[in-house]
Amino acid sequence: GLDQLKKSGYDYEILFLEAKDDILIKRFKETRRNHPLSKNSIEKGINEERNVLHEVKSKAKYIIDTSSLLTRELKAQINSIFVDNKEFESLIITVNSFGFKYGIPVDSDLVFDVRFLPNPYYISELKELTGNDSPVSDYVMGFKESSIFLEKLTDMIEFLIPQYIKEGKTQLVVSIGCTGGKHRSVTLANALYH
């Protein structure tokens, strides 16, 4: 197949679309279709399909994880590759804030703890606000340690992004946590996002 195309002088690029297992199962259930490789179990069919397509994926120039993409977002990515000829970087980055007392988000790739910063929770006029409110974010970012942490974190993330792209990673979830997940973590997650 592909080797023959190359021998014949045809240039080609492979665009490989994938999604997480739970998303694929949901999509099959919503369309009320069986997986063609396994009539009895969607999950077995997906696993078999991954095995069959492993070699094709390894030769793909572009890999897009469609798990969290809307149709218009997927269309925009495909257009940017094949119509606008923009450089393709198949990495979707999510920045989360969370509270350690509720547990670390299970899909986190990188987790950072900002509980070392002074807690606005103990200041009565800030307690009911969040890191999305400027009095809280101004308070949190007013400490030298906050700025230094943000600078070091940004530097590390900027270093890691091209490494992850090179490795073929398609999603990166950065989670920043404090005790309750309302003040410090929200402030720093917003600052990192910006």
PDB file of N, CA, C and O in Angstrom, residues 116-178:
ATOM      1  N   PHE A 116       1.982  26.758  49.720  1.00  0.00           N
ATOM      2  CA  PHE A 116       3.051  27.474  50.437  1.00  0.00           C
ATOM      3  C   PHE A 116       2.786  28.988  50.464  1.00  0.00           C
ATOM      4  O   PHE A 116       3.422  29.720  51.215  1.00  0.00           O
ATOM      5  N   LEU A 117       1.844  29.448  49.631  1.00  0.00           N
ATOM      6  CA  LEU A 117       1.537  30.887  49.587  1.00  0.00           C
ATOM      7  C   LEU A 117       0.522  31.243  50.677  1.00  0.00           C
ATOM      8  O   LEU A 117      -0.310  30.402  51.053  1.00  0.00           O
ATOM      9  N   PRO A 118       0.546  32.479  51.184  1.00  0.00           N
ATOM     10  CA  PRO A 118      -0.442  32.900  52.190  1.00  0.00           C
ATOM     11  C   PRO A 118      -1.876  32.715  51.655  1.00  0.00           C
ATOM     12  O   PRO A 118      -2.153  32.979  50.482  1.00  0.00           O
ATOM     13  N   ASN A 119      -2.763  32.256  52.521  1.00  0.00           N
ATOM     14  CA  ASN A 119      -4.116  31.878  52.117  1.00  0.00           C
ATOM     15  C   ASN A 119      -5.122  33.017  52.329  1.00  0.00           C
ATOM     16  O   ASN A 119      -5.404  33.398  53.467  1.00  0.00           O
ATOM     17  N   PRO A 120      -5.710  33.529  51.227  1.00  0.00           N
ATOM     18  CA  PRO A 120      -6.723  34.597  51.342  1.00  0.00           C
ATOM     19  C   PRO A 120      -7.981  34.159  52.096  1.00  0.00           C
ATOM     20  O   PRO A 120      -8.769  35.003  52.532  1.00  0.00           O
ATOM     21  N   TYR A 121      -8.166  32.875  52.255  1.00  0.00           N
ATOM     22  CA  TYR A 121      -9.334  32.340  52.957  1.00  0.00           C
ATOM     23  C   TYR A 121      -9.453  32.928  54.363  1.00  0.00           C
ATOM     24  O   TYR A 121     -10.553  33.108  54.887  1.00  0.00           O
ATOM     25  N   TYR A 122      -8.316  33.226  54.970  1.00  0.00           N
ATOM     26  CA  TYR A 122      -8.310  33.722  56.350  1.00  0.00           C
ATOM     27  C   TYR A 122      -8.475  35.240  56.457  1.00  0.00           C
ATOM     28  O   TYR A 122      -8.393  35.805  57.541  1.00  0.00           O
ATOM     29  N   ILE A 123      -8.696  35.902  55.336  1.00  0.00           N
ATOM     30  CA  ILE A 123      -8.949  37.345  55.329  1.00  0.00           C
ATOM     31  C   ILE A 123     -10.436  37.542  55.025  1.00  0.00           C
ATOM     32  O   ILE A 123     -10.908  37.148  53.940  1.00  0.00           O
ATOM     33  N   SER A 124     -11.171  38.079  55.985  1.00  0.00           N
ATOM     34  CA  SER A 124     -12.640  38.079  55.909  1.00  0.00           C
ATOM     35  C   SER A 124     -13.196  38.665  54.612  1.00  0.00           C
ATOM     36  O   SER A 124     -14.128  38.114  54.026  1.00  0.00           O
ATOM     37  N   GLU A 125     -12.609  39.776  54.120  1.00  0.00           N
ATOM     38  CA  GLU A 125     -13.160  40.393  52.892  1.00  0.00           C
ATOM     39  C   GLU A 125     -12.809  39.607  51.625  1.00  0.00           C
ATOM     40  O   GLU A 125     -13.371  39.854  50.556  1.00  0.00           O
ATOM     41  N   LEU A 126     -11.880  38.656  51.713  1.00  0.00           N
ATOM     42  CA  LEU A 126     -11.482  37.846  50.550  1.00  0.00           C
ATOM     43  C   LEU A 126     -12.056  36.429  50.585  1.00  0.00           C
ATOM     44  O   LEU A 126     -12.121  35.755  49.558  1.00  0.00           O
ATOM     45  N   LYS A 127     -12.449  35.998  51.763  1.00  0.00           N
ATOM     46  CA  LYS A 127     -12.871  34.605  51.979  1.00  0.00           C
ATOM     47  C   LYS A 127     -13.930  34.131  50.981  1.00  0.00           C
ATOM     48  O   LYS A 127     -13.826  33.038  50.426  1.00  0.00           O
ATOM     49  N   GLU A 128     -14.942  34.935  50.734  1.00  0.00           N
ATOM     50  CA  GLU A 128     -16.056  34.529  49.864  1.00  0.00           C
ATOM     51  C   GLU A 128     -15.789  34.786  48.377  1.00  0.00           C
ATOM     52  O   GLU A 128     -16.586  34.407  47.528  1.00  0.00           O
ATOM     53  N   LEU A 129     -14.670  35.429  48.066  1.00  0.00           N
ATOM     54  CA  LEU A 129     -14.306  35.679  46.671  1.00  0.00           C
ATOM     55  C   LEU A 129     -13.465  34.509  46.157  1.00  0.00           C
ATOM     56  O   LEU A 129     -13.160  33.577  46.898  1.00  0.00           O
ATOM     57  N   THR A 130     -13.084  34.566  44.881  1.00  0.00           N
ATOM     58  CA  THR A 130     -12.216  33.534  44.308  1.00  0.00           C
ATOM     59  C   THR A 130     -11.038  34.197  43.595  1.00  0.00           C
ATOM     60  O   THR A 130     -11.005  35.425  43.458  1.00  0.00           O
ATOM     61  N   GLY A 131     -10.139  33.367  43.098  1.00  0.00           N
ATOM     62  CA  GLY A 131      -8.995  33.868  42.341  1.00  0.00           C
ATOM     63  C   GLY A 131      -9.382  34.552  41.041  1.00  0.00           C
ATOM     64  O   GLY A 131      -8.547  35.184  40.394  1.00  0.00           O
ATOM     65  N   ASN A 132     -10.648  34.435  40.636  1.00  0.00           N
ATOM     66  CA  ASN A 132     -11.136  35.149  39.450  1.00  0.00           C
ATOM     67  C   ASN A 132     -11.438  36.617  39.774  1.00  0.00           C
ATOM     68  O   ASN A 132     -11.664  37.409  38.860  1.00  0.00           O
ATOM     69  N   ASP A 133     -11.498  36.937  41.061  1.00  0.00           N
ATOM     70  CA  ASP A 133     -11.773  38.309  41.489  1.00  0.00           C
ATOM     71  C   ASP A 133     -10.455  39.040  41.738  1.00  0.00           C
ATOM     72  O   ASP A 133      -9.563  38.505  42.396  1.00  0.00           O
ATOM     73  N   SER A 134     -10.342  40.277  41.224  1.00  0.00           N
ATOM     74  CA  SER A 134      -9.066  40.989  41.308  1.00  0.00           C
ATOM     75  C   SER A 134      -8.570  41.247  42.738  1.00  0.00           C
ATOM     76  O   SER A 134      -7.354  41.194  42.959  1.00  0.00           O
ATOM     77  N   PRO A 135      -9.435  41.476  43.747  1.00  0.00           N
ATOM     78  CA  PRO A 135      -8.866  41.642  45.097  1.00  0.00           C
ATOM     79  C   PRO A 135      -8.078  40.402  45.556  1.00  0.00           C
ATOM     80  O   PRO A 135      -7.028  40.535  46.186  1.00  0.00           O
ATOM     81  N   VAL A 136      -8.573  39.208  45.210  1.00  0.00           N
ATOM     82  CA  VAL A 136      -7.881  37.970  45.589  1.00  0.00           C
ATOM     83  C   VAL A 136      -6.618  37.792  44.759  1.00  0.00           C
ATOM     84  O   VAL A 136      -5.537  37.540  45.302  1.00  0.00           O
ATOM     85  N   SER A 137      -6.736  37.934  43.438  1.00  0.00           N
ATOM     86  CA  SER A 137      -5.561  37.722  42.586  1.00  0.00           C
ATOM     87  C   SER A 137      -4.479  38.765  42.876  1.00  0.00           C
ATOM     88  O   SER A 137      -3.291  38.435  42.892  1.00  0.00           O
ATOM     89  N   ASP A 138      -4.892  40.007  43.174  1.00  0.00           N
ATOM     90  CA  ASP A 138      -3.913  41.044  43.531  1.00  0.00           C
ATOM     91  C   ASP A 138      -3.202  40.690  44.839  1.00  0.00           C
ATOM     92  O   ASP A 138      -1.994  40.862  44.966  1.00  0.00           O
ATOM     93  N   TYR A 139      -3.966  40.180  45.801  1.00  0.00           N
ATOM     94  CA  TYR A 139      -3.389  39.777  47.087  1.00  0.00           C
ATOM     95  C   TYR A 139      -2.377  38.642  46.881  1.00  0.00           C
ATOM     96  O   TYR A 139      -1.236  38.729  47.350  1.00  0.00           O
ATOM     97  N   VAL A 140      -2.796  37.591  46.170  1.00  0.00           N
ATOM     98  CA  VAL A 140      -1.930  36.420  45.963  1.00  0.00           C
ATOM     99  C   VAL A 140      -0.678  36.809  45.182  1.00  0.00           C
ATOM    100  O   VAL A 140       0.442  36.438  45.549  1.00  0.00           O
ATOM    101  N   MET A 141      -0.857  37.582  44.110  1.00  0.00           N
ATOM    102  CA  MET A 141       0.289  37.946  43.269  1.00  0.00           C
ATOM    103  C   MET A 141       1.124  39.070  43.885  1.00  0.00           C
ATOM    104  O   MET A 141       2.178  39.413  43.365  1.00  0.00           O
ATOM    105  N   GLY A 142       0.669  39.612  45.024  1.00  0.00           N
ATOM    106  CA  GLY A 142       1.426  40.646  45.710  1.00  0.00           C
ATOM    107  C   GLY A 142       2.641  40.097  46.450  1.00  0.00           C
ATOM    108  O   GLY A 142       3.479  40.869  46.910  1.00  0.00           O
ATOM    109  N   PHE A 143       2.727  38.787  46.558  1.00  0.00           N
ATOM    110  CA  PHE A 143       3.868  38.178  47.246  1.00  0.00           C
ATOM    111  C   PHE A 143       4.958  37.841  46.238  1.00  0.00           C
ATOM    112  O   PHE A 143       4.670  37.319  45.152  1.00  0.00           O
ATOM    113  N   LYS A 144       6.194  38.137  46.610  1.00  0.00           N
ATOM    114  CA  LYS A 144       7.343  37.882  45.729  1.00  0.00           C
ATOM    115  C   LYS A 144       7.398  36.409  45.324  1.00  0.00           C
ATOM    116  O   LYS A 144       7.697  36.078  44.177  1.00  0.00           O
ATOM    117  N   GLU A 145       7.071  35.529  46.270  1.00  0.00           N
ATOM    118  CA  GLU A 145       7.116  34.079  45.995  1.00  0.00           C
ATOM    119  C   GLU A 145       6.171  33.675  44.869  1.00  0.00           C
ATOM    120  O   GLU A 145       6.467  32.762  44.100  1.00  0.00           O
ATOM    121  N   SER A 146       5.024  34.365  44.768  1.00  0.00           N
ATOM    122  CA  SER A 146       4.052  34.063  43.701  1.00  0.00           C
ATOM    123  C   SER A 146       4.648  34.354  42.331  1.00  0.00           C
ATOM    124  O   SER A 146       4.519  33.553  41.405  1.00  0.00           O
ATOM    125  N   SER A 147       5.284  35.505  42.213  1.00  0.00           N
ATOM    126  CA  SER A 147       5.895  35.891  40.933  1.00  0.00           C
ATOM    127  C   SER A 147       7.042  34.966  40.557  1.00  0.00           C
ATOM    128  O   SER A 147       7.177  34.573  39.396  1.00  0.00           O
ATOM    129  N   ILE A 148       7.861  34.624  41.545  1.00  0.00           N
ATOM    130  CA  ILE A 148       8.989  33.720  41.278  1.00  0.00           C
ATOM    131  C   ILE A 148       8.473  32.348  40.852  1.00  0.00           C
ATOM    132  O   ILE A 148       8.958  31.764  39.879  1.00  0.00           O
ATOM    133  N   PHE A 149       7.461  31.845  41.573  1.00  0.00           N
ATOM    134  CA  PHE A 149       6.874  30.549  41.221  1.00  0.00           C
ATOM    135  C   PHE A 149       6.335  30.573  39.797  1.00  0.00           C
ATOM    136  O   PHE A 149       6.596  29.673  39.005  1.00  0.00           O
ATOM    137  N   LEU A 150       5.568  31.623  39.461  1.00  0.00           N
ATOM    138  CA  LEU A 150       4.982  31.735  38.119  1.00  0.00           C
ATOM    139  C   LEU A 150       6.071  31.782  37.051  1.00  0.00           C
ATOM    140  O   LEU A 150       5.952  31.123  36.004  1.00  0.00           O
ATOM    141  N   GLU A 151       7.120  32.533  37.309  1.00  0.00           N
ATOM    142  CA  GLU A 151       8.224  32.652  36.352  1.00  0.00           C
ATOM    143  C   GLU A 151       8.893  31.287  36.126  1.00  0.00           C
ATOM    144  O   GLU A 151       9.143  30.878  34.993  1.00  0.00           O
ATOM    145  N   LYS A 152       9.174  30.565  37.207  1.00  0.00           N
ATOM    146  CA  LYS A 152       9.824  29.254  37.104  1.00  0.00           C
ATOM    147  C   LYS A 152       8.897  28.228  36.439  1.00  0.00           C
ATOM    148  O   LYS A 152       9.329  27.418  35.625  1.00  0.00           O
ATOM    149  N   LEU A 153       7.610  28.274  36.795  1.00  0.00           N
ATOM    150  CA  LEU A 153       6.643  27.343  36.212  1.00  0.00           C
ATOM    151  C   LEU A 153       6.490  27.600  34.709  1.00  0.00           C
ATOM    152  O   LEU A 153       6.498  26.666  33.902  1.00  0.00           O
ATOM    153  N   THR A 154       6.368  28.872  34.329  1.00  0.00           N
ATOM    154  CA  THR A 154       6.235  29.235  32.917  1.00  0.00           C
ATOM    155  C   THR A 154       7.453  28.772  32.122  1.00  0.00           C
ATOM    156  O   THR A 154       7.321  28.200  31.033  1.00  0.00           O
ATOM    157  N   ASP A 155       8.636  28.995  32.698  1.00  0.00           N
ATOM    158  CA  ASP A 155       9.878  28.579  32.049  1.00  0.00           C
ATOM    159  C   ASP A 155       9.893  27.064  31.821  1.00  0.00           C
ATOM    160  O   ASP A 155      10.241  26.590  30.741  1.00  0.00           O
ATOM    161  N   MET A 156       9.474  26.312  32.841  1.00  0.00           N
ATOM    162  CA  MET A 156       9.468  24.851  32.710  1.00  0.00           C
ATOM    163  C   MET A 156       8.450  24.389  31.665  1.00  0.00           C
ATOM    164  O   MET A 156       8.751  23.534  30.834  1.00  0.00           O
ATOM    165  N   ILE A 157       7.239  24.962  31.698  1.00  0.00           N
ATOM    166  CA  ILE A 157       6.199  24.575  30.740  1.00  0.00           C
ATOM    167  C   ILE A 157       6.647  24.907  29.313  1.00  0.00           C
ATOM    168  O   ILE A 157       6.469  24.107  28.392  1.00  0.00           O
ATOM    169  N   GLU A 158       7.260  26.074  29.129  1.00  0.00           N
ATOM    170  CA  GLU A 158       7.747  26.456  27.785  1.00  0.00           C
ATOM    171  C   GLU A 158       8.841  25.510  27.300  1.00  0.00           C
ATOM    172  O   GLU A 158       8.958  25.249  26.108  1.00  0.00           O
ATOM    173  N   PHE A 159       9.632  24.999  28.223  1.00  0.00           N
ATOM    174  CA  PHE A 159      10.643  23.997  27.856  1.00  0.00           C
ATOM    175  C   PHE A 159       9.981  22.667  27.500  1.00  0.00           C
ATOM    176  O   PHE A 159      10.370  21.998  26.538  1.00  0.00           O
ATOM    177  N   LEU A 160       8.975  22.267  28.278  1.00  0.00           N
ATOM    178  CA  LEU A 160       8.362  20.945  28.106  1.00  0.00           C
ATOM    179  C   LEU A 160       7.500  20.821  26.855  1.00  0.00           C
ATOM    180  O   LEU A 160       7.462  19.757  26.226  1.00  0.00           O
ATOM    181  N   ILE A 161       6.804  21.896  26.472  1.00  0.00           N
ATOM    182  CA  ILE A 161       5.848  21.811  25.361  1.00  0.00           C
ATOM    183  C   ILE A 161       6.485  21.245  24.088  1.00  0.00           C
ATOM    184  O   ILE A 161       5.991  20.255  23.540  1.00  0.00           O
ATOM    185  N   PRO A 162       7.603  21.796  23.587  1.00  0.00           N
ATOM    186  CA  PRO A 162       8.184  21.207  22.368  1.00  0.00           C
ATOM    187  C   PRO A 162       8.680  19.774  22.570  1.00  0.00           C
ATOM    188  O   PRO A 162       8.640  18.967  21.646  1.00  0.00           O
ATOM    189  N   GLN A 163       9.103  19.447  23.804  1.00  0.00           N
ATOM    190  CA  GLN A 163       9.545  18.071  24.068  1.00  0.00           C
ATOM    191  C   GLN A 163       8.364  17.107  23.963  1.00  0.00           C
ATOM    192  O   GLN A 163       8.470  16.018  23.395  1.00  0.00           O
ATOM    193  N   TYR A 164       7.228  17.511  24.525  1.00  0.00           N
ATOM    194  CA  TYR A 164       6.028  16.669  24.466  1.00  0.00           C
ATOM    195  C   TYR A 164       5.521  16.534  23.031  1.00  0.00           C
ATOM    196  O   TYR A 164       5.078  15.465  22.615  1.00  0.00           O
ATOM    197  N   ILE A 165       5.574  17.631  22.270  1.00  0.00           N
ATOM    198  CA  ILE A 165       5.140  17.577  20.868  1.00  0.00           C
ATOM    199  C   ILE A 165       6.023  16.601  20.093  1.00  0.00           C
ATOM    200  O   ILE A 165       5.535  15.770  19.332  1.00  0.00           O
ATOM    201  N   LYS A 166       7.338  16.699  20.326  1.00  0.00           N
ATOM    202  CA  LYS A 166       8.297  15.804  19.660  1.00  0.00           C
ATOM    203  C   LYS A 166       8.002  14.340  19.983  1.00  0.00           C
ATOM    204  O   LYS A 166       8.136  13.451  19.158  1.00  0.00           O
ATOM    205  N   GLU A 167       7.579  14.100  21.234  1.00  0.00           N
ATOM    206  CA  GLU A 167       7.300  12.741  21.700  1.00  0.00           C
ATOM    207  C   GLU A 167       5.954  12.233  21.169  1.00  0.00           C
ATOM    208  O   GLU A 167       5.654  11.051  21.242  1.00  0.00           O
ATOM    209  N   GLY A 168       5.131  13.129  20.628  1.00  0.00           N
ATOM    210  CA  GLY A 168       3.841  12.717  20.065  1.00  0.00           C
ATOM    211  C   GLY A 168       2.677  12.867  21.024  1.00  0.00           C
ATOM    212  O   GLY A 168       1.575  12.398  20.754  1.00  0.00           O
ATOM    213  N   LYS A 169       2.911  13.539  22.158  1.00  0.00           N
ATOM    214  CA  LYS A 169       1.831  13.754  23.124  1.00  0.00           C
ATOM    215  C   LYS A 169       0.788  14.676  22.507  1.00  0.00           C
ATOM    216  O   LYS A 169       1.136  15.651  21.849  1.00  0.00           O
ATOM    217  N   THR A 170      -0.491  14.369  22.709  1.00  0.00           N
ATOM    218  CA  THR A 170      -1.552  15.169  22.100  1.00  0.00           C
ATOM    219  C   THR A 170      -2.334  15.993  23.123  1.00  0.00           C
ATOM    220  O   THR A 170      -3.055  16.901  22.741  1.00  0.00           O
ATOM    221  N   GLN A 171      -2.210  15.661  24.407  1.00  0.00           N
ATOM    222  CA  GLN A 171      -2.902  16.433  25.434  1.00  0.00           C
ATOM    223  C   GLN A 171      -2.001  16.599  26.642  1.00  0.00           C
ATOM    224  O   GLN A 171      -1.283  15.670  27.027  1.00  0.00           O
ATOM    225  N   LEU A 172      -2.031  17.786  27.233  1.00  0.00           N
ATOM    226  CA  LEU A 172      -1.261  18.061  28.438  1.00  0.00           C
ATOM    227  C   LEU A 172      -2.196  18.748  29.428  1.00  0.00           C
ATOM    228  O   LEU A 172      -2.783  19.784  29.120  1.00  0.00           O
ATOM    229  N   VAL A 173      -2.355  18.139  30.594  1.00  0.00           N
ATOM    230  CA  VAL A 173      -3.209  18.713  31.631  1.00  0.00           C
ATOM    231  C   VAL A 173      -2.321  19.141  32.798  1.00  0.00           C
ATOM    232  O   VAL A 173      -1.664  18.310  33.430  1.00  0.00           O
ATOM    233  N   VAL A 174      -2.279  20.462  33.035  1.00  0.00           N
ATOM    234  CA  VAL A 174      -1.500  21.041  34.125  1.00  0.00           C
ATOM    235  C   VAL A 174      -2.479  21.413  35.231  1.00  0.00           C
ATOM    236  O   VAL A 174      -3.396  22.208  35.009  1.00  0.00           O
ATOM    237  N   SER A 175      -2.300  20.834  36.411  1.00  0.00           N
ATOM    238  CA  SER A 175      -3.209  21.096  37.528  1.00  0.00           C
ATOM    239  C   SER A 175      -2.474  21.803  38.653  1.00  0.00           C
ATOM    240  O   SER A 175      -1.405  21.371  39.075  1.00  0.00           O
ATOM    241  N   ILE A 176      -3.052  22.911  39.115  1.00  0.00           N
ATOM    242  CA  ILE A 176      -2.459  23.701  40.188  1.00  0.00           C
ATOM    243  C   ILE A 176      -3.418  23.650  41.371  1.00  0.00           C
ATOM    244  O   ILE A 176      -4.605  23.974  41.225  1.00  0.00           O
ATOM    245  N   GLY A 177      -2.902  23.221  42.522  1.00  0.00           N
ATOM    246  CA  GLY A 177      -3.777  22.994  43.666  1.00  0.00           C
ATOM    247  C   GLY A 177      -3.425  23.810  44.891  1.00  0.00           C
ATOM    248  O   GLY A 177      -2.270  24.133  45.142  1.00  0.00           O
ATOM    249  N   CYS A 178      -4.475  24.144  45.640  1.00  0.00           N
ATOM    250  CA  CYS A 178      -4.309  24.704  46.980  1.00  0.00           C
ATOM    251  C   CYS A 178      -5.289  23.944  47.880  1.00  0.00           C
ATOM    252  O   CYS A 178      -5.878  22.954  47.443  1.00  0.00           O
TER     253      CYS A 178
END
